Short mmCIF file of C-alpha atoms in Angstrom, two decimals:
data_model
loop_
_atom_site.label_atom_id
_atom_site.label_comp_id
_atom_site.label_asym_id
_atom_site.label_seq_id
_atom_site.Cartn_x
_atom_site.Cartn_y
_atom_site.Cartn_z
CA UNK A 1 64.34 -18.57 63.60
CA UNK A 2 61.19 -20.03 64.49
CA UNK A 3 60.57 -23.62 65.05
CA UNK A 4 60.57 -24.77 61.53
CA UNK A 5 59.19 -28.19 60.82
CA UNK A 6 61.00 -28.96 57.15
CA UNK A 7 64.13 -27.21 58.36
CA UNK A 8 64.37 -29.14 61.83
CA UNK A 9 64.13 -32.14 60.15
CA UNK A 10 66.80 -31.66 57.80
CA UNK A 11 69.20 -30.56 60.63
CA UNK A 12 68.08 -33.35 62.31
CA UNK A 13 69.91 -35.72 60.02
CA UNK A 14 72.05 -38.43 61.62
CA UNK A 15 73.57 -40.90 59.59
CA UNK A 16 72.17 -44.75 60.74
CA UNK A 17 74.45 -47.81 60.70
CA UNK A 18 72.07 -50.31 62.00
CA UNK A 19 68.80 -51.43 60.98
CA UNK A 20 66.22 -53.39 61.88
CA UNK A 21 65.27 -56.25 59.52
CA UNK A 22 61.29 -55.20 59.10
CA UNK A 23 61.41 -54.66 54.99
CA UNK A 24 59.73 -51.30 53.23
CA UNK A 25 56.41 -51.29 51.66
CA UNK A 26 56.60 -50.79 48.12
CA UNK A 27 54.63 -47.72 48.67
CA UNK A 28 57.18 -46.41 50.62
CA UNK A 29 59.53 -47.17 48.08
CA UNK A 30 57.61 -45.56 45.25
CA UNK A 31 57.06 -42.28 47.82
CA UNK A 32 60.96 -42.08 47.86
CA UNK A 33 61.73 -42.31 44.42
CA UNK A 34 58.67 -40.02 43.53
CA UNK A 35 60.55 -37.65 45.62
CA UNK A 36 63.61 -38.05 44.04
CA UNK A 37 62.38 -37.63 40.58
CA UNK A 38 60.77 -34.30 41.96
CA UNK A 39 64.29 -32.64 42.57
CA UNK A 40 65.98 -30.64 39.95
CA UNK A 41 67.15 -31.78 36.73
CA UNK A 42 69.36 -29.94 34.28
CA UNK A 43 67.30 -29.15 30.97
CA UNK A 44 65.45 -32.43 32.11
CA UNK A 45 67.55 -34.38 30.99
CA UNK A 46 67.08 -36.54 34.36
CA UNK A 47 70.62 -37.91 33.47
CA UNK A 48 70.34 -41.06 36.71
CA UNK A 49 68.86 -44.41 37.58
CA UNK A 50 68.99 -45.50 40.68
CA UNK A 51 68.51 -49.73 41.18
CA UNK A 52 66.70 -51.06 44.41
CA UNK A 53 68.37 -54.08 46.16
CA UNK A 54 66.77 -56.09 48.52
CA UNK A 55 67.84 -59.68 47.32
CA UNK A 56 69.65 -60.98 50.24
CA UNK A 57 73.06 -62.50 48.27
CA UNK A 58 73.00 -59.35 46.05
CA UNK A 59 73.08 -56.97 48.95
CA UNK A 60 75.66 -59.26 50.45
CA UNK A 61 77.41 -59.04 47.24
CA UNK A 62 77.49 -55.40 47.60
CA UNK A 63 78.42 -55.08 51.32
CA UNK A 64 81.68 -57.27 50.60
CA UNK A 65 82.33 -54.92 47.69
CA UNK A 66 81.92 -51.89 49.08
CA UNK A 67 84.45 -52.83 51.85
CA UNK A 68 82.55 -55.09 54.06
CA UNK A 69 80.20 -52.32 55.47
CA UNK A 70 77.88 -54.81 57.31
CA UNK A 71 74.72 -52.61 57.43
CA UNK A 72 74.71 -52.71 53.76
CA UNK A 73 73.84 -56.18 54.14
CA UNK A 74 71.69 -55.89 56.82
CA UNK A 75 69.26 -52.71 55.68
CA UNK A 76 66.18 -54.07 53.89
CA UNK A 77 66.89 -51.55 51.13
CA UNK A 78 69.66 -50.67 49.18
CA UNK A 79 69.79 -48.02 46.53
CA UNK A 80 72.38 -47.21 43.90
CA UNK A 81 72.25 -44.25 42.56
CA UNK A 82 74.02 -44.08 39.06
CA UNK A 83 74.94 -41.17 37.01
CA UNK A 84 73.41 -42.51 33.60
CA UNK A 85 73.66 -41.45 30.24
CA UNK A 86 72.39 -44.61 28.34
CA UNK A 87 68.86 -43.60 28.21
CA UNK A 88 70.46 -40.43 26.48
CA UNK A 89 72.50 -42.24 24.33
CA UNK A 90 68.80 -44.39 23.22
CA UNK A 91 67.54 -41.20 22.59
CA UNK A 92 70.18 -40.12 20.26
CA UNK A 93 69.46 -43.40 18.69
CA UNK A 94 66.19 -42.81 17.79
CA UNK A 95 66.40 -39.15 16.19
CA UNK A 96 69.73 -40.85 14.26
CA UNK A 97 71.89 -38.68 16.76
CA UNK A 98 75.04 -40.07 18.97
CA UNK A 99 76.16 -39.76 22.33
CA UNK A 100 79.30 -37.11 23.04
CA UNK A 101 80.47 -37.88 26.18
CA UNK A 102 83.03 -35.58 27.84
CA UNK A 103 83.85 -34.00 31.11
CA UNK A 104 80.67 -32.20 31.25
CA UNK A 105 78.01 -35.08 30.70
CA UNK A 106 80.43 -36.57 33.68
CA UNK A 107 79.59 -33.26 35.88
CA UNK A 108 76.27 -33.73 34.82
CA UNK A 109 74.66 -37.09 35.17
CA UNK A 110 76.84 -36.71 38.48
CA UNK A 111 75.03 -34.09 39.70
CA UNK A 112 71.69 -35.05 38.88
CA UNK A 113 71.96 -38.25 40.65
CA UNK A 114 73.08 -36.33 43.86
CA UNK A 115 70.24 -34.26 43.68
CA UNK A 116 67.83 -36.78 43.15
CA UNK A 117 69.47 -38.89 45.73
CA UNK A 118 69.16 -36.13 48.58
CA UNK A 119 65.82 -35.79 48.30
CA UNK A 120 65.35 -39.45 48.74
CA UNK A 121 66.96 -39.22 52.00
CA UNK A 122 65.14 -36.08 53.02
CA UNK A 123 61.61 -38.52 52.36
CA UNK A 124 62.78 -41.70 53.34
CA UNK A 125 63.81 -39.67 56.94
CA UNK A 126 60.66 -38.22 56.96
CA UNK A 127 58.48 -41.53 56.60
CA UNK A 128 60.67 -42.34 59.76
CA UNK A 129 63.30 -44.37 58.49
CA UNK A 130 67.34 -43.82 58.58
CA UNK A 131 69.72 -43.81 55.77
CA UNK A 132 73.25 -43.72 55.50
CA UNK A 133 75.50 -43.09 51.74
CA UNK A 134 78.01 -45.39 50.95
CA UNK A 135 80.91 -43.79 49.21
CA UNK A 136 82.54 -47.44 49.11
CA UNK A 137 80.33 -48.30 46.34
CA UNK A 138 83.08 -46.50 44.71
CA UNK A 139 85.46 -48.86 45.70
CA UNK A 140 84.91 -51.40 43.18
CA UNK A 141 82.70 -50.17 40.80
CA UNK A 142 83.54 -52.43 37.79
CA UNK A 143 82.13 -55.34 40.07
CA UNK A 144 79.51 -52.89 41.18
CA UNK A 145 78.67 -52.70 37.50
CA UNK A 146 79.03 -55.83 36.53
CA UNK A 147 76.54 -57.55 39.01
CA UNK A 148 73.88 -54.46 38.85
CA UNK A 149 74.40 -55.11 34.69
CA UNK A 150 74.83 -51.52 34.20
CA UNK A 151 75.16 -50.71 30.85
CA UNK A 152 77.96 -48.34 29.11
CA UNK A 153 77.37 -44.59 30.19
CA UNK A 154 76.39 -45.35 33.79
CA UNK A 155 78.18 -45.43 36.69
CA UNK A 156 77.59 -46.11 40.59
CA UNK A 157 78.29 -42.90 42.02
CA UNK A 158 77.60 -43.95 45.75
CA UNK A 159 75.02 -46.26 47.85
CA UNK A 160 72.35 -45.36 50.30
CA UNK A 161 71.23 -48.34 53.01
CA UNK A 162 67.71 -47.20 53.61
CA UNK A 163 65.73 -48.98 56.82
CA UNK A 164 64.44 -48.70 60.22
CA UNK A 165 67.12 -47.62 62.52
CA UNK A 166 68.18 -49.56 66.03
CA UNK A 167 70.84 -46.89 67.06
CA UNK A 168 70.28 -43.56 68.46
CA UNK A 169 73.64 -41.65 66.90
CA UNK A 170 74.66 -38.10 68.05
CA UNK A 171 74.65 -35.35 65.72
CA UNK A 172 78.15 -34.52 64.90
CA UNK A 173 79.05 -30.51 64.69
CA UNK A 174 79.35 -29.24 61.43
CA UNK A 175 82.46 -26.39 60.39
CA UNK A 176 81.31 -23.17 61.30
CA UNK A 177 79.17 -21.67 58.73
CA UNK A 178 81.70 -18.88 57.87
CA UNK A 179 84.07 -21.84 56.41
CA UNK A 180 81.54 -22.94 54.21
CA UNK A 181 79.42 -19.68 53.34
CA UNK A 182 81.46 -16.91 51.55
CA UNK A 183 79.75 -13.62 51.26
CA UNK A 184 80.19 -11.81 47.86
CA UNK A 185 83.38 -13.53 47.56
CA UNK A 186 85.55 -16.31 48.12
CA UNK A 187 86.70 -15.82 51.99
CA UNK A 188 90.37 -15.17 52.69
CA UNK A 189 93.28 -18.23 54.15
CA UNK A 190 93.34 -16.55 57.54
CA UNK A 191 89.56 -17.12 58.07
CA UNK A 192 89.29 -20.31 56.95
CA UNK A 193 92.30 -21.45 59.36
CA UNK A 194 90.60 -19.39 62.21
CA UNK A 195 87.79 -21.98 61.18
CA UNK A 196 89.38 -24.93 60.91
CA UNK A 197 91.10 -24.79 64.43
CA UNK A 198 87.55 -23.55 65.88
CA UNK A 199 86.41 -26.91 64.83
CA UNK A 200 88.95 -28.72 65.51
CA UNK A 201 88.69 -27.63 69.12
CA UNK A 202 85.01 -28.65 68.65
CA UNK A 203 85.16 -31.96 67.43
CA UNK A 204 88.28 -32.77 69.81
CA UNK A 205 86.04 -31.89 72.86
CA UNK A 206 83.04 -33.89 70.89
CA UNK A 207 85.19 -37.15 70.16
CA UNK A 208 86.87 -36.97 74.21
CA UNK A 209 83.46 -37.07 75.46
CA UNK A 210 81.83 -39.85 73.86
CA UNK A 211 84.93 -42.35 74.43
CA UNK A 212 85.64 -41.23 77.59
CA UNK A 213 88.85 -39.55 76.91
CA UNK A 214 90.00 -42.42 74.93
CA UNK A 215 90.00 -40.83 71.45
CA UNK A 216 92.57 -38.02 70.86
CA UNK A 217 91.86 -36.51 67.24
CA UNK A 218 90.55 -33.74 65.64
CA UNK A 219 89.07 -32.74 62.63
CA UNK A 220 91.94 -31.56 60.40
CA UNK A 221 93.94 -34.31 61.54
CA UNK A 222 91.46 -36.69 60.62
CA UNK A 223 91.14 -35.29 57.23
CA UNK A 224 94.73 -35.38 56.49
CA UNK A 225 94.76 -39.09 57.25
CA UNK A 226 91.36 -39.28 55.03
CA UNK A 227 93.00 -37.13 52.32
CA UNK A 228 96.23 -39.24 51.53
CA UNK A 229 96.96 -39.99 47.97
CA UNK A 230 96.81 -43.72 48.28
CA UNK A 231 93.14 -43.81 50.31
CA UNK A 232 91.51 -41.46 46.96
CA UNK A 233 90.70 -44.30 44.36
CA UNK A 234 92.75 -44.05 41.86
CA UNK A 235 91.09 -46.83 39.78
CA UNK A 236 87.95 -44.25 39.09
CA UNK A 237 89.20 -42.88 35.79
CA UNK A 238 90.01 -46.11 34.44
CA UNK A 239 86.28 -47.57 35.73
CA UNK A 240 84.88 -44.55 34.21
CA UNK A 241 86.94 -44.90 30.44
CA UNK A 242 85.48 -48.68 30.44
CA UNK A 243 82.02 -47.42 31.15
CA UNK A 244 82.28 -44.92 27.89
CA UNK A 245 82.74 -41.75 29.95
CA UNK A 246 85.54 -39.88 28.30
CA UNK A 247 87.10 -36.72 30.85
CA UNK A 248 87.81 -34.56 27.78
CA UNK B 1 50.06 -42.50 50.52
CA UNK B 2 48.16 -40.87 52.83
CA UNK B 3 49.15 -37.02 52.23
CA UNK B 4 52.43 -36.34 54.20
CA UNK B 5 53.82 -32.76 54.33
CA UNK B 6 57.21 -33.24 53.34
CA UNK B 7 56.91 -35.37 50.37
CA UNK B 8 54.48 -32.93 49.28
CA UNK B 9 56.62 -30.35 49.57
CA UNK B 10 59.44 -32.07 47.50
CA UNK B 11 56.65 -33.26 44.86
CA UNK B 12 55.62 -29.67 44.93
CA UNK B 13 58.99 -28.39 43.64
CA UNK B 14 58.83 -25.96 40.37
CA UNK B 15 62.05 -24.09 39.29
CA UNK B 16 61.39 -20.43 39.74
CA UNK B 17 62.41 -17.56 37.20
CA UNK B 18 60.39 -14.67 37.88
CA UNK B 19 61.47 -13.13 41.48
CA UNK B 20 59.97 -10.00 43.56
CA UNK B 21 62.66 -7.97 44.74
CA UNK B 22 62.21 -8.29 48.19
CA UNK B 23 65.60 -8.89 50.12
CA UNK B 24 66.06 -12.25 51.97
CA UNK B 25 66.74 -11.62 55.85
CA UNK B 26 70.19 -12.68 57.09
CA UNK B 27 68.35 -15.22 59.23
CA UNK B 28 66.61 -17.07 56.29
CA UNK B 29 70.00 -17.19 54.65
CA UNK B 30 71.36 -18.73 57.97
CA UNK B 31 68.42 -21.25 58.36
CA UNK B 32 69.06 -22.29 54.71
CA UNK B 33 73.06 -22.54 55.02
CA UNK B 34 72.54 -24.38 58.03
CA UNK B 35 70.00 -26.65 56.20
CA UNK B 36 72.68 -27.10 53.88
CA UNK B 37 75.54 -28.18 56.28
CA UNK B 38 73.09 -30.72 57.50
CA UNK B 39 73.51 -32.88 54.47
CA UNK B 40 75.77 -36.02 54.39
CA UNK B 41 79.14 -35.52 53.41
CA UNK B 42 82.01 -38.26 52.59
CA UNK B 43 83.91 -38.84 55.51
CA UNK B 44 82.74 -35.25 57.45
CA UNK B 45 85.10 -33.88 54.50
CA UNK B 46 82.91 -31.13 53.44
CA UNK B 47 84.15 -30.40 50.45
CA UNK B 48 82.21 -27.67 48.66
CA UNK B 49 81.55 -23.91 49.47
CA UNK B 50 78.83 -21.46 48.81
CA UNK B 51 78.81 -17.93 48.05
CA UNK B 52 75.93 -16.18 48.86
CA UNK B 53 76.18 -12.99 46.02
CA UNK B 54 73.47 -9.76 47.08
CA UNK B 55 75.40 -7.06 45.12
CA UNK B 56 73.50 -6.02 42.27
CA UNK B 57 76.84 -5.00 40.29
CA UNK B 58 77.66 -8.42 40.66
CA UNK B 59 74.61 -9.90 40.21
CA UNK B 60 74.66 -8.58 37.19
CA UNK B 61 78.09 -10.02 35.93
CA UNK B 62 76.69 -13.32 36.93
CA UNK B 63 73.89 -13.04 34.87
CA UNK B 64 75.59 -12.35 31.67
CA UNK B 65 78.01 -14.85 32.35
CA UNK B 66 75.72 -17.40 32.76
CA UNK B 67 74.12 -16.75 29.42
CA UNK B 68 71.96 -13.48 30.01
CA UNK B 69 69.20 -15.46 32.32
CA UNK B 70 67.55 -12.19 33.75
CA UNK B 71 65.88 -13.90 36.49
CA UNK B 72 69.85 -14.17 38.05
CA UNK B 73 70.07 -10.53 38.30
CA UNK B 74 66.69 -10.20 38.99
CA UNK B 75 66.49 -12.15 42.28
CA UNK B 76 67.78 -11.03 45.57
CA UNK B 77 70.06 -13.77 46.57
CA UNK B 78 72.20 -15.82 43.73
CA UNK B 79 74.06 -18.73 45.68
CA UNK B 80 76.74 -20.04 43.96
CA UNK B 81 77.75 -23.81 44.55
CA UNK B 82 81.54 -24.80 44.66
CA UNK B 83 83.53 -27.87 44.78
CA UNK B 84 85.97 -26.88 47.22
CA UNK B 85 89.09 -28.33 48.01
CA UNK B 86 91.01 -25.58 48.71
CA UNK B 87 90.21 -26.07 52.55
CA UNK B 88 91.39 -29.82 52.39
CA UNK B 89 94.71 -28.15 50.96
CA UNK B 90 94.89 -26.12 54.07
CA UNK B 91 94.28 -28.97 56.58
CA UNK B 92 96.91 -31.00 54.30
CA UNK B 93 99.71 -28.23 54.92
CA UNK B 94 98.59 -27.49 58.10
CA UNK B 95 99.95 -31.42 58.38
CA UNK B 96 103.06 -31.84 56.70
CA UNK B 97 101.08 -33.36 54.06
CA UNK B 98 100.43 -32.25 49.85
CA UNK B 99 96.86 -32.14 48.76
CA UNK B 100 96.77 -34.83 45.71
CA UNK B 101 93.63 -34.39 43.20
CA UNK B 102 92.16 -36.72 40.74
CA UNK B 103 88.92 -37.82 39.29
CA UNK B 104 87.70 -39.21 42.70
CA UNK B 105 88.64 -35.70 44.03
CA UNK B 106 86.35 -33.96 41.47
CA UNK B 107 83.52 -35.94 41.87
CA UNK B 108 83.89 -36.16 45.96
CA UNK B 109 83.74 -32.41 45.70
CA UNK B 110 80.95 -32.46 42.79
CA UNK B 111 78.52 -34.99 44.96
CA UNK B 112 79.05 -33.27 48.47
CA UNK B 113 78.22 -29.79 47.22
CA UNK B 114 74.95 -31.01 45.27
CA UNK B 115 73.52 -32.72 48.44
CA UNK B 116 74.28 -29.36 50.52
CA UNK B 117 72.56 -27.51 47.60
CA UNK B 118 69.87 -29.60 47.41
CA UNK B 119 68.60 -29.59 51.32
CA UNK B 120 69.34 -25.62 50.74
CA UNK B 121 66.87 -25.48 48.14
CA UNK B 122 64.42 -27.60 50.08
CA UNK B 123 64.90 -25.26 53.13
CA UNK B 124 64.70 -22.62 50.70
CA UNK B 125 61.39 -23.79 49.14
CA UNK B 126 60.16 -24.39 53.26
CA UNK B 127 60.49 -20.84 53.83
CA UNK B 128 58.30 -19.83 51.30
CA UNK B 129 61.07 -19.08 48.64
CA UNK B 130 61.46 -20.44 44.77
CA UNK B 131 64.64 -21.22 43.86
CA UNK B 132 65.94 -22.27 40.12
CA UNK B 133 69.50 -24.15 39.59
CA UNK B 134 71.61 -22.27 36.96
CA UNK B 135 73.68 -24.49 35.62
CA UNK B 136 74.78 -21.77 32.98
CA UNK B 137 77.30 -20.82 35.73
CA UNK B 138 79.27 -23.70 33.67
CA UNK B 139 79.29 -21.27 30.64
CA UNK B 140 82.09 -19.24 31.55
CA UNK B 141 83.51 -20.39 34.80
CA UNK B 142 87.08 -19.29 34.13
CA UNK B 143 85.41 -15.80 34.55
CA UNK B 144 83.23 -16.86 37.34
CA UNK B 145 86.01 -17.97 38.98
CA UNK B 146 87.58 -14.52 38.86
CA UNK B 147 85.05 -12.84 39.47
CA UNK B 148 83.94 -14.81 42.51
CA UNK B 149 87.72 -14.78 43.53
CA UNK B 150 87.87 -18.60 43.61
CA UNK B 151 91.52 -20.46 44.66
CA UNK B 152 93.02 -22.95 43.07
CA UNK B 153 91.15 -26.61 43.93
CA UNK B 154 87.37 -24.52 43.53
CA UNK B 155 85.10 -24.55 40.29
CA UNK B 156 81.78 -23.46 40.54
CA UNK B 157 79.27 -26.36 39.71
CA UNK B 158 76.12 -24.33 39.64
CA UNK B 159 74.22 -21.15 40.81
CA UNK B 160 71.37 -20.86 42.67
CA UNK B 161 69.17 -17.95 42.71
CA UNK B 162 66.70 -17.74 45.59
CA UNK B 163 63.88 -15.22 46.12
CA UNK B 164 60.09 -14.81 46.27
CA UNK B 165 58.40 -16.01 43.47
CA UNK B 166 56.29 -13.80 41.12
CA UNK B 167 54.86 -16.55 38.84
CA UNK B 168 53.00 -19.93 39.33
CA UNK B 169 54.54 -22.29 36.96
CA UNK B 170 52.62 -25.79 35.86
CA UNK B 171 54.31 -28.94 37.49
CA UNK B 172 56.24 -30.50 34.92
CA UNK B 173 55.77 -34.29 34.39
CA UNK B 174 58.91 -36.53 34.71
CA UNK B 175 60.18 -39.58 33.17
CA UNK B 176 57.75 -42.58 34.65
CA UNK B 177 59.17 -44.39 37.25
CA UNK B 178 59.96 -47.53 36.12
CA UNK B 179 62.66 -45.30 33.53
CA UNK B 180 64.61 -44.34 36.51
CA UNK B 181 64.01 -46.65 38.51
CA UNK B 182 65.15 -50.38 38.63
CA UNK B 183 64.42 -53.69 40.55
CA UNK B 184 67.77 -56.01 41.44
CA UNK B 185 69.52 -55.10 38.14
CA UNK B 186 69.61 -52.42 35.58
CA UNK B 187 66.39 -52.56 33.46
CA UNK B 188 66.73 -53.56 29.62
CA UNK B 189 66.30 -51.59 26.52
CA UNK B 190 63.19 -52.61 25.71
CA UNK B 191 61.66 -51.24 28.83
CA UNK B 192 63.78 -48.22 28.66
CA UNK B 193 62.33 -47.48 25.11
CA UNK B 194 58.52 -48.14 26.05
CA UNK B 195 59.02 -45.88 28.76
CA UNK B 196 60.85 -42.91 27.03
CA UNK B 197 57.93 -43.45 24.11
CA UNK B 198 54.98 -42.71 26.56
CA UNK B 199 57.25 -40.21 28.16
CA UNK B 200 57.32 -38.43 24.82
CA UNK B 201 53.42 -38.81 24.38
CA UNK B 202 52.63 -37.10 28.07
CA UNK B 203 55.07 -34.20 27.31
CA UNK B 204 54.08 -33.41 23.83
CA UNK B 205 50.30 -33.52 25.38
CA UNK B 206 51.71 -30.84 28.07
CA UNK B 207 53.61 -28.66 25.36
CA UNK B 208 50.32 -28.72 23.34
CA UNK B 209 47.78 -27.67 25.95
CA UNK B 210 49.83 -25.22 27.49
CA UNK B 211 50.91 -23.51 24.13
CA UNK B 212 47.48 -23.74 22.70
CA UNK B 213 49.03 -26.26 20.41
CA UNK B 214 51.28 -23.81 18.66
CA UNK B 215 54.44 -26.51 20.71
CA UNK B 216 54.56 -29.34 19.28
CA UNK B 217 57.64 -31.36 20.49
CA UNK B 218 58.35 -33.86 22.56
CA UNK B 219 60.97 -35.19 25.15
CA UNK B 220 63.08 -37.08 23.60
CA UNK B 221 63.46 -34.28 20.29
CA UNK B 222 64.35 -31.66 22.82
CA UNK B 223 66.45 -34.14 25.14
CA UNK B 224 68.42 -35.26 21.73
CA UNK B 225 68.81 -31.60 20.37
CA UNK B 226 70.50 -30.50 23.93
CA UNK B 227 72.82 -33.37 23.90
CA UNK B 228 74.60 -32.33 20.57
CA UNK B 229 78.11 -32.40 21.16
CA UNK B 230 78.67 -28.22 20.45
CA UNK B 231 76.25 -28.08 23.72
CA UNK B 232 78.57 -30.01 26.00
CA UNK B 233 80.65 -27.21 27.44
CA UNK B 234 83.42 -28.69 25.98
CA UNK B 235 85.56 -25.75 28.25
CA UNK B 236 85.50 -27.62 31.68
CA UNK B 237 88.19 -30.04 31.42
CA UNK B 238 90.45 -26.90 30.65
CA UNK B 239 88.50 -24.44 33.46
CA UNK B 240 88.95 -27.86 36.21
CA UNK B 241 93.01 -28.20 34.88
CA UNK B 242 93.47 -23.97 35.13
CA UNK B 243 92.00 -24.74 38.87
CA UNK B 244 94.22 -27.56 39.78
CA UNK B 245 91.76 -30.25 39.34
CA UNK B 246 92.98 -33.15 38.09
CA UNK B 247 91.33 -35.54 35.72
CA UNK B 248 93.67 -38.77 36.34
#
C-alpha cells in the first residue's frame, strides 16, 4: 500500500488521557456531530443521541461516576453517546402506534450509536484533537441517566472525552490480523492460539520496554484478569429493564 | 468550516447497492482490516471478528439469507461482522479460568465490532470503494451461523458488502441536529417533536422530487411502519441463547 492519507490517520489512532484545558469551538462541535450523523443508520431509523458536557460540576459528576477517570473531568468536551429509542417511541405516538422493545431494538439503537460515535472520533482526530471512550460510563448508568435526564428507551452506552491532547502515547500492537479476519469461514482453535501466543509475545516485549522491565504481563493474561465474572457489570440488565428495554 | 478532506469524506458517505464486479486486491482488503483493528476497543479486548466471504456459492447463500438483497451476491467482497467471544473463551482456558457471558458481554462484543466496522467502511470508502451495511444478516443468523461456521460465543451483527460502485445515489438528509444532539441534558419532547416535524417536511420534499411526486411519505410514516413489532426480529434472543450468549 501506498501512503494513504484517510487510512494513515485511522491507524494512527492513539487513545489520549490528558488534555489541555483550551475549550472547542462550537463549530468544531457541530463538524463532529455532522460527521456522526453521516455514518450508517439501519432503515434510518438513526436510533442515538448523543449529549455534550462541558459544565464543569456535571463533567465532574460524570468522572466520579464513571470510576474516577480524571480526564473525564478535565477534557473540555464530553460526549455520551446513548442508544435511544424515545424519539421512536414519539413517533409511534403520533401515527397512534407503540413502541416494541426487545432484544433487537437493544442490538440496534446499540449499534447505531457505535457507528455514529466512530466517526466522531475519526473527525474530531482529524481537526487535531484526541479522544478517548469511556466504557465506565457503564458503570453506573442509572446515575448516568438520572443526571443526563435521559428518558425511558435510552441508555448510555459509553463516553468519549474529546480535547486537545498533552501526552504523546505509543501505539499499542494490535492481534495479528489472521485472529481477527477469517477468510470464507470462521478460522479453526489451533490458529487462533498460534495467534494469541504471537501476541502475547508481542505485547510482553511491548509492556518490558516501556517500564523498563518492570511490568511482566501479557496479553491473554491480562484479559483473563479483565474477563472475570465479577469485573463484567452485572447491574446492566437490571439498568436496562428500568430504562424500558426488554431482552426478549 | 473551511472544507477539510476527511469530514468531507464522512459527510460524503452514501450506502452503495449496485457493484461492478471487479475483484478487490488482497492488499485493499489488508489496508481496510488493518483500518479496522485501528479502532478503540474496551480494554484491548477485541472482541469481534470479520469474515471476509469472495466465494460466489457462498455469496449467494448470504444473499438469500439476508432477505434476497442482490447487491450481496452481486459485490465482490461481503464482510461479515461478528461479536466474538469465542477468543476470550480461549484466553480464559488457556488460564484456568471459565468464560462468563451476560448482557454487558453482548453489548461489549456488539460496540467493539461496530467501531472496527465502521473505520473499515471509512477505509473502504478512502479507497475508492462503496460499501452498504446489511443488517438483514439478522434475518436468519442461526443459518448464518452455520454456514459461516461460527462457535459458540459468535453471532453475526451485520454484513458488509464492499465493491466498486455502479450507481451515484442522492445524499440522503438526516434528522437535524439539534434531534440527536443535546446540550448538558437530554433535550425535551417538545423540541424532539418540532424537530422530527420539519424532519418529516425535508424528507417528504426529497421523496417527492426524486419520484416525480409519485412518493409521497414521510419520515416518521416509514420510521413508525418499520418499528411494528412483527419487524423486530423477534428470533435473536433465541439465535444469542443457541450461541451461548447470555442475556442476564
Amino acid at each position: 500500500m501506498h501512503a494513504h492519507p484517510i487510512i494513515d490517520a485511522l491507524k494512527g489512532h492513539r487513545s489520549i488521557r490528558k488534555f489541555k484545558p483550551d475549550p472547542i469551538p462550537d463549530e468544531h462541535i457541530r463538524a463532529i456531530v455532522e460527521a456522526a450523523q453521516a455514518a450508517s443508520t439501519s432503515s434510518n431509523i438513526q436510533a442515538y443521541t448523543v449529549i455534550g458536557v462541558r459544565d464543569p460540576e456535571r463533567k465532574q459528576a460524570l468522572s466520579v461516576l464513571a470510576g474516577n477517570q480524571r480526564y473525564v473531568a478535565e477534557c473540555p468536551l464530553m460526549l455520551v453517546w446513548c442508544a435511544d429509542l424515545h424519539r421512536l417511541e414519539l413517533v409511534m405516538e403520533m401515527h397512534n402506534g407503540q413502541l416494541h422493545q426487545n432484544t433487537e431494538t437493544l442490538l440496534l439503537g446499540t449499534v447505531d450509536v457505535s457507528l455514529a460515535a466512530q466517526n466522531a472520533a475519526v473527525a474530531a482526530e482529524s481537526l487535531g484533537y484526541g479522544i478517548v471512550y469511556i466504557g465506565g460510563i457503564r458503570n453506573r448508568p442509572d446515575d448516568v441517566a438520572e443526571l443526563l435526564r435521559l428518558p425511558a428507551n435510552v441508555y448510555p452506552v459509553f463516553g468519549m472525552c474529546v480535547g486537545t491532547s498533552d501526552q504523546e502515547p505509543d501505539l499499542r500492537p494490535r492481534l495479528p490480523m489472521g485472529a481477527i479476519y477469517h477468510e470464507e469461514t470462521y478460522a479453526e482453535d489451533e490458529t487462533l492460539l498460534g495467534a494469541i501466543k504471537a501476541y502475547d509475545e508481542t505485547l510482553q516485549a511491548y509492556y518490558a520496554e516501556r517500564s523498563g522491565g518492570a511490568r511482566a504481563s501479557n496479553w491473554s493474561v491480562e484479559t483473563a484478569s479483565r474477563m472475570q465474572a465479577d469485573k463484567l457489570r452485572g447491574h446492566m440488565k437490571g439498568h436496562l429493564n428500568r430504562q424500558g428495554f426488554r431482552l426478549e
